[in-house]
Coordinates of C-alpha atoms in Angstrom, one line a residue:
M1 CA 0.0 0.0 0.0
S2 CA 2.7 2.5 1.0
N3 CA 4.7 1.9 -2.2
S4 CA 1.7 2.7 -4.4
V5 CA 1.0 5.8 -2.4
Y6 CA 4.6 7.0 -2.9
A7 CA 4.4 6.3 -6.6
N8 CA 1.2 8.3 -6.9
S9 CA 2.9 11.2 -5.0
T10 CA 6.0 11.0 -7.3
N11 CA 3.9 11.2 -10.4
L12 CA 2.0 14.1 -9.0
N13 CA 5.2 15.9 -8.1
E14 CA 6.3 15.6 -11.8
V15 CA 3.0 17.2 -12.9
I16 CA 3.5 20.0 -10.2
C17 CA 7.1 20.6 -11.3
M18 CA 6.0 21.0 -14.9
N19 CA 3.5 23.6 -13.8
E20 CA 6.1 25.3 -11.6
D21 CA 8.5 25.5 -14.5
A22 CA 5.8 27.2 -16.6
T23 CA 5.1 29.6 -13.7
E24 CA 8.8 30.3 -13.3
K25 CA 9.2 31.1 -17.0
Q26 CA 6.2 33.4 -16.8
V27 CA 7.7 35.2 -13.7
T28 CA 11.1 35.4 -15.4
R29 CA 9.6 37.0 -18.5
S30 CA 7.7 39.4 -16.3
N31 CA 10.9 40.4 -14.5
K32 CA 12.7 41.0 -17.7
G33 CA 10.0 43.6 -18.6
T34 CA 8.3 41.8 -21.5
S35 CA 4.6 42.4 -21.6
E36 CA 2.6 39.2 -22.0
P37 CA -0.8 39.6 -23.6
N38 CA -3.8 39.7 -21.4
T39 CA -4.9 36.3 -22.7
S40 CA -1.7 34.8 -21.3
G41 CA -2.6 36.1 -17.8
R42 CA -6.1 34.7 -18.1
R43 CA -4.6 31.4 -19.3
C44 CA -2.2 31.3 -16.3
Y45 CA -5.0 32.0 -13.9
R46 CA -7.2 29.2 -15.4
L47 CA -4.1 26.9 -15.1
A48 CA -3.7 27.8 -11.4
V49 CA -7.4 27.1 -10.8
K50 CA -7.3 23.8 -12.7
T51 CA -4.0 22.7 -11.1
T52 CA -5.3 23.5 -7.6
D53 CA -8.5 21.5 -8.3
E54 CA -6.4 18.6 -9.6
L55 CA -4.1 18.7 -6.5
Q56 CA -7.2 18.6 -4.3
K57 CA -8.5 15.6 -6.1
K58 CA -5.1 13.9 -6.0
F59 CA -4.8 14.6 -2.3
S60 CA -8.3 13.3 -1.6
Q61 CA -7.6 10.1 -3.7
L62 CA -4.4 9.6 -1.8
I63 CA -6.2 9.8 1.5
K64 CA -8.8 7.4 0.1
D65 CA -6.1 5.0 -1.0
I66 CA -4.5 5.1 2.5
N67 CA -7.8 4.5 4.2
T68 CA -8.1 0.9 3.1
P69 CA -10.5 -1.2 5.2
G70 CA -9.4 -0.9 8.9
W71 CA -6.8 1.8 8.2
K72 CA -7.4 5.5 9.1
Y73 CA -5.4 8.6 8.1
F74 CA -4.6 11.3 10.6
S75 CA -1.9 14.1 10.7
S76 CA 0.4 12.6 8.0
S77 CA 0.3 9.1 9.5
I78 CA -1.9 6.0 9.0
Y79 CA -3.3 3.9 11.8
L80 CA -4.8 0.4 12.2
I81 CA -6.6 -1.0 15.2
S82 CA -6.5 -4.8 15.7
T83 CA -9.6 -7.0 15.9
E84 CA -8.1 -9.5 18.2
K85 CA -6.5 -9.3 21.6
K86 CA -2.9 -10.3 22.3
S87 CA -0.1 -9.6 24.7
W88 CA 2.0 -6.4 24.2
S89 CA 4.9 -8.3 22.7
E90 CA 2.6 -10.3 20.4
G91 CA 0.8 -7.2 19.3
R92 CA 4.1 -5.4 18.5
H93 CA 5.3 -8.4 16.6
D94 CA 2.2 -8.2 14.4
C95 CA 2.9 -4.5 13.9
I96 CA 6.5 -5.1 12.8
E97 CA 5.4 -7.9 10.4
R98 CA 3.1 -5.3 8.7
G99 CA 6.0 -2.8 8.4
A100 CA 4.7 -0.7 11.2
D101 CA 4.9 -0.4 15.0
L102 CA 2.8 0.3 18.1
V103 CA 1.4 3.8 18.1
I104 CA 3.5 6.7 19.4
I105 CA 1.3 9.5 20.7
N106 CA 3.0 12.9 20.4
S107 CA 0.1 15.3 20.8
R108 CA -3.3 15.9 22.4
D109 CA -4.9 15.8 19.0
E110 CA -3.4 12.4 18.3
Q111 CA -4.5 11.1 21.8
D112 CA -8.0 12.4 21.2
F113 CA -8.1 10.7 17.8
V114 CA -7.0 7.4 19.4
E115 CA -9.5 7.7 22.2
V116 CA -12.4 8.2 19.9
W117 CA -11.4 5.4 17.5
R118 CA -10.8 2.7 20.1
R119 CA -14.5 2.8 20.9
G120 CA -14.2 2.3 24.7
Q121 CA -11.8 -0.7 24.5
G122 CA -8.4 -0.7 26.2
A123 CA -5.6 -0.8 23.6
W124 CA -1.9 -1.3 23.7
I125 CA 0.2 1.8 22.8
G126 CA 4.0 1.9 22.2
A127 CA 5.0 3.2 25.7
N128 CA 6.9 0.8 28.1
D129 CA 9.5 0.8 30.9
R130 CA 10.7 -2.8 30.4
D131 CA 14.4 -1.7 30.1
S132 CA 14.4 0.4 33.3
E133 CA 11.7 0.5 35.9
G134 CA 10.0 4.0 35.9
V135 CA 11.8 5.2 32.8
W136 CA 9.1 5.2 30.2
K137 CA 10.1 5.2 26.5
W138 CA 8.3 4.7 23.2
V139 CA 9.1 1.8 21.0
D140 CA 11.5 3.9 18.9
G141 CA 13.6 4.7 22.1
T142 CA 12.4 8.3 22.5
P143 CA 11.3 9.3 26.0
V144 CA 7.6 9.6 26.8
T145 CA 7.0 13.4 27.2
N146 CA 3.3 13.9 26.3
V147 CA 1.6 11.9 29.0
F148 CA -2.0 11.2 29.6
W149 CA -1.9 8.9 32.6
S150 CA -4.9 8.3 34.8
S151 CA -4.7 9.5 38.3
G152 CA -2.1 7.5 40.3
E153 CA -0.6 5.9 37.2
P154 CA 1.8 4.5 36.4
N155 CA 2.0 2.8 39.7
N156 CA 4.7 0.3 38.7
K157 CA 3.1 -2.6 40.5
G158 CA 4.7 -6.0 39.8
D159 CA 5.5 -6.5 36.2
E160 CA 3.3 -3.6 34.9
D161 CA 5.8 -2.4 32.4
C162 CA 3.5 -1.7 29.3
A163 CA 1.0 1.0 28.7
V164 CA -2.7 0.7 27.8
S165 CA -4.8 3.6 26.6
G166 CA -8.4 3.4 27.8
Y167 CA -8.2 0.9 30.6
R168 CA -11.6 2.1 31.6
S169 CA -14.6 2.4 29.2
E170 CA -15.0 6.1 29.3
P171 CA -13.5 7.9 26.3
V172 CA -11.0 10.2 28.2
P173 CA -7.2 10.2 28.3
N174 CA -6.5 7.4 30.9
W175 CA -3.3 5.6 30.3
V176 CA -2.5 2.9 32.8
D177 CA 0.5 0.5 33.2
V178 CA -0.4 -3.2 33.1
S179 CA 1.3 -6.5 32.8
C180 CA 2.8 -6.9 29.3
S181 CA 1.3 -10.4 29.2
S182 CA -2.2 -9.1 29.5
K183 CA -4.5 -9.4 26.4
Y184 CA -5.7 -6.2 24.7
I185 CA -6.3 -5.0 21.2
W186 CA -3.5 -2.8 19.9
I187 CA -3.1 0.3 17.7
L188 CA -0.4 0.4 15.1
T189 CA 0.9 3.3 13.0
D190 CA 2.7 3.1 9.7
C191 CA 5.5 5.6 10.1
K192 CA 7.3 5.0 6.9
E193 CA 9.2 8.1 6.1
E194 CA 8.5 8.0 2.4
I195 CA 4.7 8.1 3.0
K196 CA 5.0 10.9 5.5
T197 CA 7.3 12.8 3.2
A198 CA 5.1 12.3 0.2
L199 CA 2.0 13.5 2.1
K200 CA 3.8 16.4 3.6
L201 CA 5.1 17.5 0.2
L202 CA 1.7 17.1 -1.3
Q203 CA 0.1 19.1 1.5
E204 CA 2.7 21.8 1.1
K205 CA 2.3 21.9 -2.6
L206 CA -1.5 22.0 -2.3
K207 CA -1.2 25.0 0.1
I208 CA 1.1 26.8 -2.4
F209 CA -1.3 26.3 -5.2
K210 CA -4.3 27.4 -3.1
D211 CA -2.4 30.5 -2.0
C212 CA -1.5 31.1 -5.6
K213 CA -5.1 30.6 -6.7
L214 CA -6.2 33.2 -4.1
N215 CA -3.5 35.6 -5.1
W216 CA -4.4 35.3 -8.8
S217 CA -8.0 35.7 -8.0
Q218 CA -7.2 38.9 -6.3
T219 CA -5.0 39.9 -9.2
A220 CA -7.9 39.2 -11.7
E221 CA -10.2 41.5 -9.6
H222 CA -7.5 44.1 -9.5
I223 CA -7.2 44.0 -13.3
K224 CA -10.9 44.8 -13.6
I225 CA -10.5 47.8 -11.1
Q226 CA -7.4 48.9 -13.0
A227 CA -9.2 48.8 -16.4
Q228 CA -12.2 50.7 -15.0
H229 CA -10.0 53.4 -13.4
T230 CA -7.8 53.7 -16.5
E231 CA -10.8 53.9 -18.8
R232 CA -12.2 56.7 -16.6
Q233 CA -8.9 58.6 -16.7
I234 CA -8.7 58.2 -20.5
K235 CA -12.2 59.5 -21.0
E236 CA -11.5 62.5 -18.6
Q237 CA -8.3 63.3 -20.5
F238 CA -10.0 63.1 -23.9
E239 CA -12.9 65.1 -22.6
K240 CA -10.5 67.9 -21.8
L241 CA -9.1 67.6 -25.3
H242 CA -12.5 67.5 -26.8
Q243 CA -13.6 70.6 -24.8
F244 CA -10.5 72.4 -25.9
L245 CA -11.3 71.6 -29.5
R246 CA -14.9 72.5 -29.0
D247 CA -13.9 75.9 -27.5
E248 CA -11.4 76.4 -30.3
E249 CA -14.0 75.5 -32.9
A250 CA -16.4 77.9 -31.4
V251 CA -13.9 80.8 -31.4
R252 CA -13.0 80.2 -35.0
I253 CA -16.7 79.8 -36.1
T254 CA -17.4 83.0 -34.2
A255 CA -14.6 84.8 -36.1
L256 CA -15.9 83.5 -39.4
R257 CA -19.4 84.6 -38.6
E258 CA -18.2 88.1 -37.6
E259 CA -16.3 88.4 -40.8
E260 CA -19.3 87.2 -42.8
E261 CA -21.5 89.7 -41.0
Q262 CA -19.1 92.6 -41.5
K263 CA -18.6 92.0 -45.2
S264 CA -22.2 91.3 -45.8
Q265 CA -23.1 94.6 -44.1
M266 CA -20.5 96.4 -46.2
M267 CA -21.9 94.8 -49.4
K268 CA -25.4 95.8 -48.3
E269 CA -24.4 99.4 -47.8
K270 CA -22.6 99.5 -51.2
I271 CA -25.6 98.0 -53.0
E272 CA -28.0 100.4 -51.3
K273 CA -25.8 103.4 -52.4
L274 CA -25.5 102.0 -55.9
S275 CA -29.3 101.6 -56.0
R276 CA -29.7 105.3 -55.0
D277 CA -27.1 106.4 -57.6
T278 CA -28.8 104.2 -60.3
S279 CA -32.2 105.8 -59.4
S280 CA -30.7 109.3 -59.6
L281 CA -29.2 108.6 -63.0
S282 CA -32.4 107.1 -64.3
D283 CA -34.3 110.3 -63.2
T284 CA -31.7 112.5 -65.0
I285 CA -31.8 110.5 -68.2
R286 CA -35.6 110.6 -68.2
A287 CA -35.6 114.4 -67.7
V288 CA -33.1 115.1 -70.4
E289 CA -35.0 112.9 -72.8
E290 CA -38.2 114.8 -72.1
E291 CA -36.4 118.1 -72.7
M292 CA -35.1 116.9 -76.0
R293 CA -38.6 116.0 -77.1
A294 CA -39.9 119.6 -76.3
E295 CA -40.5 122.2 -79.1
D296 CA -37.4 123.9 -80.5
V297 CA -38.1 127.3 -78.9
L298 CA -38.7 125.7 -75.5
F299 CA -35.7 123.4 -76.0
L300 CA -33.5 126.3 -76.8
Q301 CA -34.7 128.3 -73.8
N302 CA -33.8 125.4 -71.5
Y303 CA -30.7 124.3 -73.4
K304 CA -28.1 125.4 -70.8
A305 CA -30.0 123.8 -67.9
T306 CA -30.5 120.6 -70.0
V307 CA -26.8 120.4 -70.8
K308 CA -25.9 120.9 -67.1
R309 CA -28.4 118.3 -66.1
A310 CA -26.9 115.8 -68.6
Q311 CA -23.5 116.1 -67.1
C312 CA -23.1 113.2 -64.5
T313 CA -21.2 114.0 -61.3
L314 CA -21.4 110.5 -59.8
Q315 CA -18.2 108.5 -59.5
H316 CA -17.9 105.1 -61.1
P317 CA -18.5 102.2 -58.6
E318 CA -15.2 101.2 -56.9
E319 CA -13.8 97.7 -57.3
L320 CA -14.7 95.3 -54.5
S321 CA -11.2 94.3 -53.4
G322 CA -11.1 92.3 -50.2
A323 CA -14.8 91.9 -50.2
L324 CA -14.7 88.1 -50.1
I325 CA -14.3 85.9 -47.0
H326 CA -10.6 85.4 -46.1
V327 CA -10.9 81.6 -46.4
A328 CA -7.2 81.0 -46.1
K329 CA -7.1 82.9 -42.8
H330 CA -9.6 80.4 -41.4
L331 CA -8.4 77.2 -43.0
A332 CA -4.7 77.5 -43.8
N333 CA -2.8 75.0 -41.6
L334 CA -5.8 74.9 -39.3
K335 CA -4.9 71.6 -37.6
F336 CA -1.3 72.7 -37.1
R337 CA -2.3 76.0 -35.6
V338 CA -4.7 74.4 -33.2
W339 CA -2.1 71.8 -32.2
E340 CA 0.4 74.7 -31.7
K341 CA -2.1 76.4 -29.4
M342 CA -2.5 73.2 -27.4
Q343 CA 0.9 73.6 -26.0
D344 CA -0.6 75.7 -23.2
T345 CA -3.0 72.9 -22.2
V346 CA -0.7 69.8 -22.3
Q347 CA 2.5 68.9 -20.4
Y348 CA 5.2 66.4 -21.2
T349 CA 7.3 64.7 -18.5
P350 CA 10.5 62.8 -19.6
I351 CA 9.6 59.9 -17.4
T352 CA 6.4 58.5 -15.9
L353 CA 6.0 56.1 -12.9
D354 CA 4.8 52.5 -13.2
P355 CA 2.0 51.8 -10.7
N356 CA 2.5 48.1 -11.1
T357 CA 5.9 48.4 -9.2
V358 CA 4.8 50.7 -6.4
H359 CA 5.0 49.6 -2.8
P360 CA 1.5 49.3 -1.2
K361 CA 2.3 52.2 1.2
L362 CA 2.9 54.6 -1.7
I363 CA 0.2 56.4 -3.7
V364 CA 0.8 57.4 -7.4
S365 CA -1.0 60.4 -8.8
D366 CA -3.4 59.8 -11.7
D367 CA -1.0 61.4 -14.2
L368 CA 1.8 59.0 -13.0
T369 CA 4.2 61.9 -12.2
S370 CA 3.8 62.2 -8.4
L371 CA 4.4 59.9 -5.5
R372 CA 3.5 60.2 -1.8
L373 CA 3.6 58.1 1.4
S374 CA 0.3 56.9 2.8
D375 CA -0.7 56.1 6.3
E376 CA -2.0 52.7 5.4
K377 CA -1.1 50.0 3.0
Q378 CA -3.2 49.7 -0.2
K379 CA -4.6 46.3 -1.2
L380 CA -2.5 45.5 -4.2
P381 CA -1.5 42.2 -5.9
D382 CA 1.9 40.9 -4.9
N383 CA 3.0 40.6 -8.5
P384 CA 6.7 39.9 -9.2
E385 CA 7.3 43.5 -10.4
R386 CA 6.2 45.1 -7.1
F387 CA 8.4 46.2 -4.2
D388 CA 7.2 44.5 -1.0
E389 CA 9.6 45.8 1.7
Y390 CA 11.1 49.1 0.6
S391 CA 8.8 52.0 -0.2
C392 CA 9.9 52.4 -3.8
I393 CA 8.7 52.7 -7.3
L394 CA 10.2 52.4 -10.8
G395 CA 9.7 54.4 -14.0
S396 CA 7.5 52.9 -16.7
E397 CA 10.2 53.0 -19.4
G398 CA 13.8 52.0 -19.2
F399 CA 17.0 53.1 -21.1
N400 CA 19.7 50.9 -22.6
S401 CA 21.3 53.5 -24.8
G402 CA 21.6 57.3 -25.2
T403 CA 21.5 60.3 -22.9
H404 CA 18.5 61.0 -20.7
C405 CA 17.7 63.6 -18.1
W406 CA 14.8 64.3 -15.7
D407 CA 14.2 66.6 -12.7
V408 CA 12.6 65.4 -9.4
E409 CA 11.0 67.9 -7.1
V410 CA 11.6 66.7 -3.5
G411 CA 10.3 69.8 -1.8
D412 CA 10.2 69.6 2.0
C413 CA 10.3 65.8 2.2
T414 CA 12.9 64.8 4.7
Y415 CA 13.5 61.2 3.7
W416 CA 13.8 60.2 0.0
L417 CA 15.8 58.3 -2.6
V418 CA 16.3 59.2 -6.3
G419 CA 18.3 57.3 -8.8
V420 CA 18.2 54.3 -11.2
M421 CA 17.8 50.6 -10.9
T422 CA 18.6 47.7 -13.3
E423 CA 15.5 46.1 -14.8
S424 CA 16.7 42.6 -13.7
A425 CA 17.4 43.6 -10.1
Q426 CA 15.2 41.9 -7.5
R427 CA 12.3 44.0 -6.1
K428 CA 11.4 41.7 -3.2
G429 CA 12.9 41.7 0.2
K430 CA 16.1 43.7 1.2
I431 CA 16.9 45.1 -2.2
I432 CA 19.6 47.4 -0.9
S433 CA 21.7 44.4 0.0
R434 CA 21.9 43.5 -3.7
S435 CA 23.7 45.1 -6.6
G436 CA 22.0 47.1 -9.4
I437 CA 20.9 50.4 -7.7
W438 CA 22.5 53.8 -7.9
F439 CA 20.9 56.7 -6.0
V440 CA 21.2 59.8 -3.9
W441 CA 19.6 59.6 -0.5
N442 CA 18.5 62.2 2.0
K443 CA 17.5 61.4 5.5
D444 CA 16.9 64.3 7.8
G445 CA 19.3 66.6 6.0
K446 CA 22.1 64.0 5.6
Y447 CA 22.8 63.4 2.0
L448 CA 24.5 60.2 0.7
A449 CA 25.4 58.8 -2.8
C450 CA 24.9 55.1 -2.7
S451 CA 25.7 52.2 -5.0
T452 CA 24.3 48.8 -3.8
P453 CA 25.3 46.7 -2.1
Q454 CA 28.0 48.6 -0.2
S455 CA 29.3 51.8 -1.7
V456 CA 28.4 54.9 0.3
T457 CA 29.7 58.5 -0.2
H458 CA 28.7 61.4 2.1
L459 CA 27.8 64.5 0.1
S460 CA 28.5 68.1 1.2
V461 CA 25.3 70.1 0.6
E462 CA 25.3 73.7 1.7
Q463 CA 21.5 74.2 1.5
K464 CA 18.5 72.0 1.6
L465 CA 17.8 70.4 -1.8
Q466 CA 14.4 71.2 -3.3
R467 CA 15.1 69.5 -6.7
I468 CA 17.3 66.8 -8.0
R469 CA 18.4 66.5 -11.6
V470 CA 19.3 63.0 -12.8
K471 CA 21.4 62.8 -16.0
L472 CA 22.2 59.3 -17.4
D473 CA 24.7 58.8 -20.2
W474 CA 24.2 55.1 -20.7
D475 CA 26.7 54.6 -23.5
R476 CA 29.5 56.4 -21.6
G477 CA 28.6 54.7 -18.3
K478 CA 27.9 57.9 -16.4
L479 CA 25.1 58.8 -13.9
S480 CA 25.2 62.3 -12.6
F481 CA 23.2 64.1 -9.9
S482 CA 22.9 67.9 -9.5
D483 CA 20.9 70.7 -8.1
P484 CA 19.2 72.5 -11.1
L485 CA 18.2 75.5 -9.0
T486 CA 21.8 76.4 -8.1
N487 CA 23.5 74.5 -10.9
T488 CA 25.5 72.6 -8.3
H489 CA 27.0 69.2 -9.1
L490 CA 26.4 66.6 -6.4
H491 CA 27.9 63.3 -7.5
T492 CA 28.7 61.2 -10.6
F493 CA 28.7 57.4 -10.7
T494 CA 30.8 55.6 -13.4
H495 CA 29.9 52.1 -14.3
T496 CA 29.8 49.9 -17.5
F497 CA 26.1 49.4 -17.8
T498 CA 24.9 46.2 -19.5
D499 CA 21.3 46.1 -18.5
K500 CA 18.3 48.4 -19.1
L501 CA 18.1 51.0 -16.4
L502 CA 14.8 52.2 -14.9
P503 CA 14.2 55.5 -13.0
Y504 CA 14.0 54.7 -9.2
L505 CA 12.3 56.7 -6.5
G506 CA 11.7 56.0 -2.8
V507 CA 9.7 58.0 -0.3
Y508 CA 9.7 57.6 3.5
G509 CA 8.7 61.1 4.6
K510 CA 5.1 62.5 4.6
E511 CA 6.0 66.2 4.4
S512 CA 5.6 66.5 0.7
P513 CA 5.3 64.2 -2.4
L514 CA 8.1 63.6 -4.9
K515 CA 7.2 64.9 -8.4
I516 CA 8.6 64.4 -11.8
L517 CA 8.8 67.9 -13.3
P518 CA 7.5 68.5 -16.9
L519 CA 9.6 69.9 -19.7
Q520 CA 9.0 73.1 -21.6
C521 CA 7.4 72.1 -24.9
S522 CA 7.4 74.0 -28.2
V523 CA 6.3 73.5 -31.7
R524 CA 9.0 74.5 -34.3
V525 CA 8.8 74.6 -38.1
N526 CA 12.1 73.9 -39.9
Q527 CA 12.4 75.9 -43.1
I528 CA 13.7 74.2 -46.2
S529 CA 17.2 75.6 -46.9

């Protein structure tokens, strides 16, 4: 029986190890910064659920296999109670022939289990003082420490050198010493180490997978919350852009309408004047024509007046230059000019923070540029990327070439860290004891430049730092820190970088948050030379 149990456990461990390998590869990929598709996360979660269920079934089946007729499983051991009565030595001989021994009781729980199971009958247990009177030992030679003797027992009368549990019928702990030749049933336990080891490993593995299933369930729920929160932020940001565009559209439509009204009014006035002039000319022409049709004497009498009337004093209508809508003014490079105007409403920060790496006691701003210490821990998934001991966070993008620079406003915070960290460096536990982090550290006005795990340089700072400028020249292997407000150099690390570097921030003071400062943005048009 025990061999088949061990075989089942071995096969199961092979299955478990395969699943662990898959999980380890997933974690390794995650630590290296590669983003797995969402479908992969869901697939891993389903795998954890399936594997946990399979482990539970395997565990239940193993217990069922152990509990063959007469045998019972309890606390990583299996027990059998005899159906016949024999002396202590005969009972033990039977146990040994079965590859077991008389029961050794090491705890109150085990004693209670035995008492209930013996059903009111006295039963031999593995305790005796046959070698030395009064020195009670178990069959494996260990001293009897957890004792459940009846009152006045052991009394060491005569040859009473063997222990019986349940000398009386009541189901209470009541060991007594009796003659080893007396006849009782006996309880044996199979203590083969391979069975106990297999069961223990299986139980431990089952707990690991149950914990993993719970953790991934919480992660799945956190993903939903993240998606909802991120969607809301996206909509809010686009609503601001939409509102800006709506306002800009309204301004430009208003300008167009004003120009239309102005030029329409001008045309109306010109047309009205032209109408008046036309009417006046028509009247003059009609009057002259009537004079010309008059009799000669009358015509001659009015000749001078008629000639004067026939002379037109009206100016020719002026050309309508600029009368049309200035379409180009409204449409030329419209999108570019709107984009250019948007500079006043948008900001650009050279780095942003990755909320998936933040320690639960830190809170990241919605725009991912500010970090502050909270009074309480947030409920966040314990994913491989997240810091769990140090109150730190990483930037969302890393650098493996080129020159990069960013400013961090530390304000009145009295305890902070600013620097870079390799992407492959561990984020769990005491990260400062491992290599891969370079940073400037302020604690209550004491400034240090540190390179893990051991290098520490004290910095001479004349006045309290409000801002820190970090400049990374990855190719030349230089990482410099300075005060941009006073243009004072603080420290430069030199190192041959081989790994991607991520911005690294830590906050331990509540006086003010740490903030990544935005850059001044401008839109420039390059002329063709």
